Amino acid sequence: MTTTEQTTAPVAPRPATGIIPLPPAAARTATAAGALLTLASTFLAWTWTAEFPGDLTVNGYPGGLQVLTLTGALLTLLITLSAHGVRGLTWLTPGGKHSPVLLLALGTFATTWYAVIAIAVNLGGLANLEPGGWIAALASLATLVAALGLPADTPLEGDRTTPWKRFTHTFKAPTPEPAAPLPSWAEIVIIAIAFGLGLFVFTYGIDTEYAELFIGFMLLVCFGATALARTGLNHRLASYTAKHKNVTVTAAFVAAFTFPFTQTNDAYATIGTNILIFATVALGLNVVVGLAGLLDLGYVAFLGVGAYTAALVSGSPSSTIGIQLPFWAAVLAGAAASLIFGIVIGAPTLRLHGDYLAIVTLGFGEIFRLAVQNMDGVSGPNVTNGPNGIPNIPELEIFGFNLGESHTILGVELGKFSNYYLLMLVFTIIVVTVFRRSDQSRIGRAWVAIREDETAARAMGINAFRLKLLAFALGATLAGMAGTVQAHVTTTVTPTEFKFVEAVPPNSAFLLAAVILGGMGTVSGPLIGASLLYLIPAKLQFMSDYQLLLFGVALVLLMRFRPEGLIADRRKQLEFHSADQPGPGSPPKGDTSLSKAGV
């Protein structure tokens, strides 16, 4: 071989090895054995006293946090066997093989050790652990160590062989293998099963009775969801849902409709109702921010306009108008009032851009709150009763059906908040339909063009001001419509509910965070983001003093590791990750020509 040939000869790629120097077969066997031992430990007592919630003192019957460890260990075992090529389980890992095992092992370890630490802290020391608790802790640690010895799904080079880089590399999305064609009925069954599992997980999270169980649940869900996405199953499901869009939407709302029938405590239905209100308003904001790219920091004021309008015409004894309209008329009045306010505020301000528009909308939100606070007959006209608000809003009665009373439907007794949940679900369907139709229309494409580059959109003949005003008005209308239901759910409307930042959502800051957290420009993104931002504070009330601090930390971490949101469209994924994960036809790393072009 000549000198030239020697210098130009290709270098063999570095083998994909794990962090712990173990043969792949030994690492898989050790991981499976550790997961099996962790699973078995949940059938032993973890503590001797029932003072710790969940009753972890029973042998042979897992309870509380033990159920979460059992679930994590079972998933780890199944994915490990799938990666090992066990017949009948290989469909579980069409994309990543070993990185899902590592993530599940980490999630099981975090959940188990959190339980052990919580027992020690609550009961006063590690002496309160029974042998089952020690076995679970050591077995989950051994499983994680063994999983670190599994080879990476893609070659690791340079500093990516360090533990931290290995984990961050593990979190990246896979490219799954092509799926074998299935009959349409089989794909529809898979979609139905997926939404059924989603309903079960959501219901389990809402029904958690104590904070320790909810924290363990969130730990397992975070790592478990990421691991299952890393297997490539989400890509398979996405291909099926894209093919059967109408079936997917129907399955989603059937699952949502089923939720109140799974509840035995109306207090948990209260959380579901408030989540739907929060999510619907966030989806309306997504029209303004996600589609048109208008940064609105006073959006909660439109929710307040709808709520106050409905309260004034509801027949409340405290209403200064003293009239009572049917509910459908109150909804139209609230939506119309918000629409008018949206046009009045948007017409003079939407010629501004960026931070200037954000400051103006923030000012509008504060002006609205101060205005309704001073309309008390002393500082201003007597319209809203000032700081006292409008209490004693009567319960809704639709077609003789009083939503404030319990009713038996399909053999299940539904309380007040379950009734309002079903009503709010109807409004959510309306808002989702409006959003989808707008997004897929010519106007929606024009909004996206304005969001990406307003100058270029104007050059192509788009009337940017008119379309931005339309987005602003539509978003305000949707928020006002949701506000009419909120007024009857809370039975009281006060100015303090509509601040920019408040410990209890919805408020402008949390609404904007729900859109960004979930994924701008998508339907399911704001729904998921709003659910998380409402459910977590509702379940972890002992952290209320540090809620805003934790909220800020969560946003920083999200912007660092998932800037496109939990549910991102293809455009956002390319914008944030095309340089890290070049695919077929992607520019080489460092080439930003497509990014500059808005692709």
PDB file of C-alpha atoms in Angstrom, residues 139-255:
ATOM      1  CA  ALA A 139     -31.610  -4.602  42.870  1.00  0.00           C
ATOM      2  CA  SER A 140     -32.671  -1.381  41.107  1.00  0.00           C
ATOM      3  CA  LEU A 141     -29.126  -0.014  41.509  1.00  0.00           C
ATOM      4  CA  ALA A 142     -27.656  -3.228  40.090  1.00  0.00           C
ATOM      5  CA  THR A 143     -30.077  -3.043  37.154  1.00  0.00           C
ATOM      6  CA  LEU A 144     -28.978   0.508  36.363  1.00  0.00           C
ATOM      7  CA  VAL A 145     -25.286  -0.403  36.567  1.00  0.00           C
ATOM      8  CA  ALA A 146     -25.829  -3.378  34.281  1.00  0.00           C
ATOM      9  CA  ALA A 147     -27.783  -1.218  31.820  1.00  0.00           C
ATOM     10  CA  LEU A 148     -24.799   1.135  31.619  1.00  0.00           C
ATOM     11  CA  GLY A 149     -22.873  -1.799  30.182  1.00  0.00           C
ATOM     12  CA  LEU A 150     -25.267  -2.214  27.270  1.00  0.00           C
ATOM     13  CA  PRO A 151     -23.944  -1.038  23.917  1.00  0.00           C
ATOM     14  CA  ALA A 152     -25.266   2.253  22.561  1.00  0.00           C
ATOM     15  CA  ASP A 153     -27.746   2.149  19.700  1.00  0.00           C
ATOM     16  CA  THR A 154     -25.489   4.438  17.656  1.00  0.00           C
ATOM     17  CA  PRO A 155     -21.689   4.799  17.841  1.00  0.00           C
ATOM     18  CA  LEU A 156     -20.339   6.932  20.659  1.00  0.00           C
ATOM     19  CA  GLU A 157     -17.247   8.952  19.867  1.00  0.00           C
ATOM     20  CA  GLY A 158     -15.063  11.401  21.719  1.00  0.00           C
ATOM     21  CA  ASP A 159     -16.480  12.858  24.931  1.00  0.00           C
ATOM     22  CA  ARG A 160     -19.848  11.145  24.364  1.00  0.00           C
ATOM     23  CA  THR A 161     -18.478   8.081  26.137  1.00  0.00           C
ATOM     24  CA  THR A 162     -18.798   9.898  29.487  1.00  0.00           C
ATOM     25  CA  PRO A 163     -21.863   8.990  31.591  1.00  0.00           C
ATOM     26  CA  TRP A 164     -23.510  12.429  31.216  1.00  0.00           C
ATOM     27  CA  LYS A 165     -23.023  12.527  27.456  1.00  0.00           C
ATOM     28  CA  ARG A 166     -24.264   8.948  27.209  1.00  0.00           C
ATOM     29  CA  PHE A 167     -27.526   9.880  28.912  1.00  0.00           C
ATOM     30  CA  THR A 168     -28.083  13.026  26.834  1.00  0.00           C
ATOM     31  CA  HIS A 169     -27.318  11.032  23.694  1.00  0.00           C
ATOM     32  CA  THR A 170     -29.781   8.378  24.844  1.00  0.00           C
ATOM     33  CA  PHE A 171     -32.608  10.918  24.982  1.00  0.00           C
ATOM     34  CA  LYS A 172     -32.435  11.675  21.260  1.00  0.00           C
ATOM     35  CA  ALA A 173     -35.203  10.386  19.015  1.00  0.00           C
ATOM     36  CA  PRO A 174     -34.620   7.173  17.064  1.00  0.00           C
ATOM     37  CA  THR A 175     -35.181   6.316  13.436  1.00  0.00           C
ATOM     38  CA  PRO A 176     -37.432   3.243  13.644  1.00  0.00           C
ATOM     39  CA  GLU A 177     -37.365   0.385  11.236  1.00  0.00           C
ATOM     40  CA  PRO A 178     -40.103   0.386   8.559  1.00  0.00           C
ATOM     41  CA  ALA A 179     -43.290  -1.111   9.933  1.00  0.00           C
ATOM     42  CA  ALA A 180     -44.859  -4.147   8.330  1.00  0.00           C
ATOM     43  CA  PRO A 181     -48.213  -3.234   6.745  1.00  0.00           C
ATOM     44  CA  LEU A 182     -51.246  -3.999   8.885  1.00  0.00           C
ATOM     45  CA  PRO A 183     -54.946  -4.190   8.029  1.00  0.00           C
ATOM     46  CA  SER A 184     -56.827  -0.945   8.653  1.00  0.00           C
ATOM     47  CA  TRP A 185     -58.890  -2.545  11.406  1.00  0.00           C
ATOM     48  CA  ALA A 186     -55.718  -3.594  13.251  1.00  0.00           C
ATOM     49  CA  GLU A 187     -54.335  -0.052  13.082  1.00  0.00           C
ATOM     50  CA  ILE A 188     -57.621   1.310  14.450  1.00  0.00           C
ATOM     51  CA  VAL A 189     -57.515  -1.223  17.308  1.00  0.00           C
ATOM     52  CA  ILE A 190     -53.951  -0.124  18.134  1.00  0.00           C
ATOM     53  CA  ILE A 191     -55.070   3.523  18.222  1.00  0.00           C
ATOM     54  CA  ALA A 192     -57.964   2.627  20.544  1.00  0.00           C
ATOM     55  CA  ILE A 193     -55.649   0.660  22.863  1.00  0.00           C
ATOM     56  CA  ALA A 194     -53.166   3.537  22.964  1.00  0.00           C
ATOM     57  CA  PHE A 195     -55.818   6.045  24.024  1.00  0.00           C
ATOM     58  CA  GLY A 196     -57.192   3.561  26.534  1.00  0.00           C
ATOM     59  CA  LEU A 197     -53.764   3.259  28.125  1.00  0.00           C
ATOM     60  CA  GLY A 198     -53.435   7.045  28.078  1.00  0.00           C
ATOM     61  CA  LEU A 199     -56.762   7.361  29.916  1.00  0.00           C
ATOM     62  CA  PHE A 200     -55.625   4.803  32.497  1.00  0.00           C
ATOM     63  CA  VAL A 201     -52.344   6.620  33.162  1.00  0.00           C
ATOM     64  CA  PHE A 202     -54.067  10.015  33.382  1.00  0.00           C
ATOM     65  CA  THR A 203     -56.740   8.666  35.717  1.00  0.00           C
ATOM     66  CA  TYR A 204     -54.135   7.009  37.918  1.00  0.00           C
ATOM     67  CA  GLY A 205     -52.252  10.304  38.212  1.00  0.00           C
ATOM     68  CA  ILE A 206     -55.350  12.284  39.183  1.00  0.00           C
ATOM     69  CA  ASP A 207     -56.497   9.619  41.639  1.00  0.00           C
ATOM     70  CA  THR A 208     -53.206   9.528  43.585  1.00  0.00           C
ATOM     71  CA  GLU A 209     -54.214  10.134  47.192  1.00  0.00           C
ATOM     72  CA  TYR A 210     -50.960  11.448  48.655  1.00  0.00           C
ATOM     73  CA  ALA A 211     -47.987  13.493  47.477  1.00  0.00           C
ATOM     74  CA  GLU A 212     -45.382  10.707  47.778  1.00  0.00           C
ATOM     75  CA  LEU A 213     -47.312   8.506  45.361  1.00  0.00           C
ATOM     76  CA  PHE A 214     -47.783  11.349  42.878  1.00  0.00           C
ATOM     77  CA  ILE A 215     -44.073  12.241  42.915  1.00  0.00           C
ATOM     78  CA  GLY A 216     -43.136   8.613  42.298  1.00  0.00           C
ATOM     79  CA  PHE A 217     -45.752   8.468  39.538  1.00  0.00           C
ATOM     80  CA  MET A 218     -44.284  11.545  37.819  1.00  0.00           C
ATOM     81  CA  LEU A 219     -40.745  10.152  38.041  1.00  0.00           C
ATOM     82  CA  LEU A 220     -41.769   6.895  36.410  1.00  0.00           C
ATOM     83  CA  VAL A 221     -43.923   8.594  33.755  1.00  0.00           C
ATOM     84  CA  CYS A 222     -41.173  11.028  32.743  1.00  0.00           C
ATOM     85  CA  PHE A 223     -38.551   8.342  32.241  1.00  0.00           C
ATOM     86  CA  GLY A 224     -41.032   5.747  30.995  1.00  0.00           C
ATOM     87  CA  ALA A 225     -42.568   8.004  28.353  1.00  0.00           C
ATOM     88  CA  THR A 226     -39.128   9.028  27.106  1.00  0.00           C
ATOM     89  CA  ALA A 227     -38.011   5.405  26.993  1.00  0.00           C
ATOM     90  CA  LEU A 228     -41.083   4.244  25.098  1.00  0.00           C
ATOM     91  CA  ALA A 229     -40.575   7.084  22.634  1.00  0.00           C
ATOM     92  CA  ARG A 230     -36.951   5.980  22.269  1.00  0.00           C
ATOM     93  CA  THR A 231     -38.121   2.499  21.260  1.00  0.00           C
ATOM     94  CA  GLY A 232     -39.765   3.990  18.186  1.00  0.00           C
ATOM     95  CA  LEU A 233     -43.281   2.939  19.190  1.00  0.00           C
ATOM     96  CA  ASN A 234     -44.445   6.550  19.124  1.00  0.00           C
ATOM     97  CA  HIS A 235     -43.352   6.832  15.496  1.00  0.00           C
ATOM     98  CA  ARG A 236     -45.355   3.744  14.656  1.00  0.00           C
ATOM     99  CA  LEU A 237     -48.400   5.131  16.445  1.00  0.00           C
ATOM    100  CA  ALA A 238     -47.940   8.525  14.759  1.00  0.00           C
ATOM    101  CA  SER A 239     -47.989   6.869  11.354  1.00  0.00           C
ATOM    102  CA  TYR A 240     -51.264   5.153  12.234  1.00  0.00           C
ATOM    103  CA  THR A 241     -52.877   8.315  13.633  1.00  0.00           C
ATOM    104  CA  ALA A 242     -51.805  10.314  10.579  1.00  0.00           C
ATOM    105  CA  LYS A 243     -53.494   7.721   8.390  1.00  0.00           C
ATOM    106  CA  HIS A 244     -56.694   7.643  10.481  1.00  0.00           C
ATOM    107  CA  LYS A 245     -57.075  11.254  11.639  1.00  0.00           C
ATOM    108  CA  ASN A 246     -60.815  11.187  12.201  1.00  0.00           C
ATOM    109  CA  VAL A 247     -60.575   7.917  14.126  1.00  0.00           C
ATOM    110  CA  THR A 248     -57.800   9.412  16.265  1.00  0.00           C
ATOM    111  CA  VAL A 249     -59.817  12.510  17.164  1.00  0.00           C
ATOM    112  CA  THR A 250     -62.864  10.372  17.935  1.00  0.00           C
ATOM    113  CA  ALA A 251     -60.835   7.993  20.117  1.00  0.00           C
ATOM    114  CA  ALA A 252     -59.319  10.926  22.005  1.00  0.00           C
ATOM    115  CA  PHE A 253     -62.679  12.430  22.876  1.00  0.00           C
ATOM    116  CA  VAL A 254     -64.239   9.063  23.700  1.00  0.00           C
ATOM    117  CA  ALA A 255     -61.405   8.504  26.182  1.00  0.00           C
TER     118      ALA A 255
END
